[in-house]
């Protein structure tokens, strides 16, 4: 085994010698940039896989009646679609960003625990291989929804539940190790002089997200374990006949689940807070209030979980408590939206693709936030719960929120990653096609939900037919638009206009002080931090 | 953090251990998945063998990986900052373990204070009690479940009390071992550390005896005996698994001590294992109070 001590006077060319070629480079790598790249590609492949499942879902829902798939298979599709998008696409994509950018942004030579970093990544493809393989099993894939409520996932589950449980365990291990690595890197590897309040907001949001992950992924591991023993070993956690309670499942799941949705949005806040100042050519408005807002969102996220459970018949005090706490989160979230707008205010703005995605993020995420507020009203939620209104809500926050921020970040840093500029007009095509189709896809879902169309069904009453047709058309268009992004990335890797060290004149941060593409090892010597 | 330390941060270049570990986890998951799913089927599955292969591979991986790290550490490649990374990593790992137990304790408290009383008709659940299981009486420990399964309570005196004393003592001996190491007193270090391991092993042995007792005809306390048996075995079981892991860590550390590793200032692995041991101990105390006594 070769070893490699980072010395003060060593040159990057020297380190490049250690870069193995071929498959071994990727299998054995301990380099944060390699691992970041792996995460990002893996996330994109999973995104296309989960997207393909969604296309089948929308094809089935194009018309009322059963056309293409059996109801049970339909349930398998929605379940695996959700699991893949949450655990396979959004979360790994953010971890990819963390790997690539955090060491460069804080002036560190690499992540703090490089070998563990490799392990965190490489167990993921195996986990998803197991999950996807359940489609080919006799029993079929899991069919109880991505939230796997008991007793659907216990008493009434099919034969692949054990594989689902162990796949989730591996995903959890991966996330926990990834998060520990991020926390330790940020706490321990900042360049001298980079105090916490000088860290880029991007780093802050990942820092807080990593804490959330370490705190709640073990809870997820716990709840799938209970589900496993209830299903296969006769325990009674979620079985009322034995003194347990199916509602207990929902409490534990959402104690994980609500922080989990913030795990998927806080990094998005960080990315957007990096990009908007760059293209407004101003400093981020209210940096420290952003830090505090992010922290308070994270803290509050632990005491709002039961807003997913208003209709389970909780005691009145519970309904009220969780309603008010949920609405409280709107305050720090509002602070953020205000700060983004204030950053743009009177800036000399330009509208390259990363900025377009960021602005769309601010507007559309806010729409998702508003529908969230509507859902947070207990009496209103009695009507909206389990309808397409909820589906509309979380797709606005997750697709036009998290996913759009990932696109924004990808366009923003592609020049740094590849050394080439991406094709701006293709990027704009990607943006506008996505923007129009995504709203066609998700906006009518609000109306469907308000009119009472339940979620997770393969067929629906005739009065929902028109909206569903448009939703499906939007869905296919959105799916196709993502292929433009694939084309942009491949073109960008292969060539294009050479990118300077700092292609965006308003951008700030240490990553722009090194060449594009970023050398294999950056900051073997810690950079000097200016005030 | 001085500049000097920063510059010597050791970044290992390539390693094949993680991918070996990934394959091992894959085998474990597939093996366990198949094993569990075929438990009740006639033919049985091939899962057990895959599971075994996975475990062998992961032991091989841990051995190789840790040997690497130990060699690097012994050859002085690690700086103070590096040591900090390991320490922080271990602390956050223990924190994640705390959260794992929190899920199970949460289930226990929920059952005790909410779901069992509700089944008995408490609060606004009078109809649940009257319609579903009119005979059901809500008490804790729940010795007769709503569907009529009966069991008995595991008392806190006897074995559990002895086990509590054993574990508490072992925490003290672990601490004494640490003090001995700090004073560079190798002989006492070996004695205290060896004693800690011994106490851990006796604890595990008594735990097995207690389980056999629970599964006997007279006690009829099974995993399937409703929520009481469920929480009893799951909490003590996961705790026992962690004690096993902790004991293995201590044994590895002991072997390293015998080989002359660790100095008063460089003993991360030793401290990590002893932190873990204290953590396992604290979990037991909470468990003893809420599972056995009250
Ligand atoms: C702005 C503040 C937000 C509020 C007040 C809010 C509120 C809610 C409420 C009350 C529900 C439950 C609806 C029901 O099932 O009846 C819900 C569902 C959901 N929210 Fe939010 N939310 C907010 C932001 C977010 C964000 C940022 C994300 C993710 C990035 C998110 C993801 C989800 C998901 C995935 C569900 C559905 C879970 C399911 O049942 O499958 N929400 N939200
Ligand atoms: Cu929520």
PDB file of N, CA and C and ligand atoms in Angstrom, chain A residues 258 261 304 307-308, ligand 2:
ATOM      1  N   UNK A 258     -39.341  13.916   9.939  1.00  0.00           N
ATOM      2  CA  UNK A 258     -39.366  15.354   9.743  1.00  0.00           C
ATOM      3  C   UNK A 258     -37.969  15.970   9.712  1.00  0.00           C
ATOM      4  N   UNK A 261     -36.631  15.632   6.273  1.00  0.00           N
ATOM      5  CA  UNK A 261     -36.960  16.564   5.189  1.00  0.00           C
ATOM      6  C   UNK A 261     -36.087  17.824   5.291  1.00  0.00           C
ATOM      7  N   UNK A 304     -41.740  18.845  15.750  1.00  0.00           N
ATOM      8  CA  UNK A 304     -42.917  19.079  14.909  1.00  0.00           C
ATOM      9  C   UNK A 304     -43.408  17.804  14.240  1.00  0.00           C
ATOM     10  N   UNK A 307     -47.011  16.625  12.974  1.00  0.00           N
ATOM     11  CA  UNK A 307     -47.895  17.274  11.989  1.00  0.00           C
ATOM     12  C   UNK A 307     -48.183  16.332  10.822  1.00  0.00           C
ATOM     13  N   UNK A 308     -47.471  15.224  10.766  1.00  0.00           N
ATOM     14  CA  UNK A 308     -47.798  14.209   9.758  1.00  0.00           C
ATOM     15  C   UNK A 308     -48.897  13.277  10.256  1.00  0.00           C
TER      16      UNK A 308
HETATM   17 CU1  LIG C   2     -42.819  17.360   8.470  1.00  0.00          CU
END
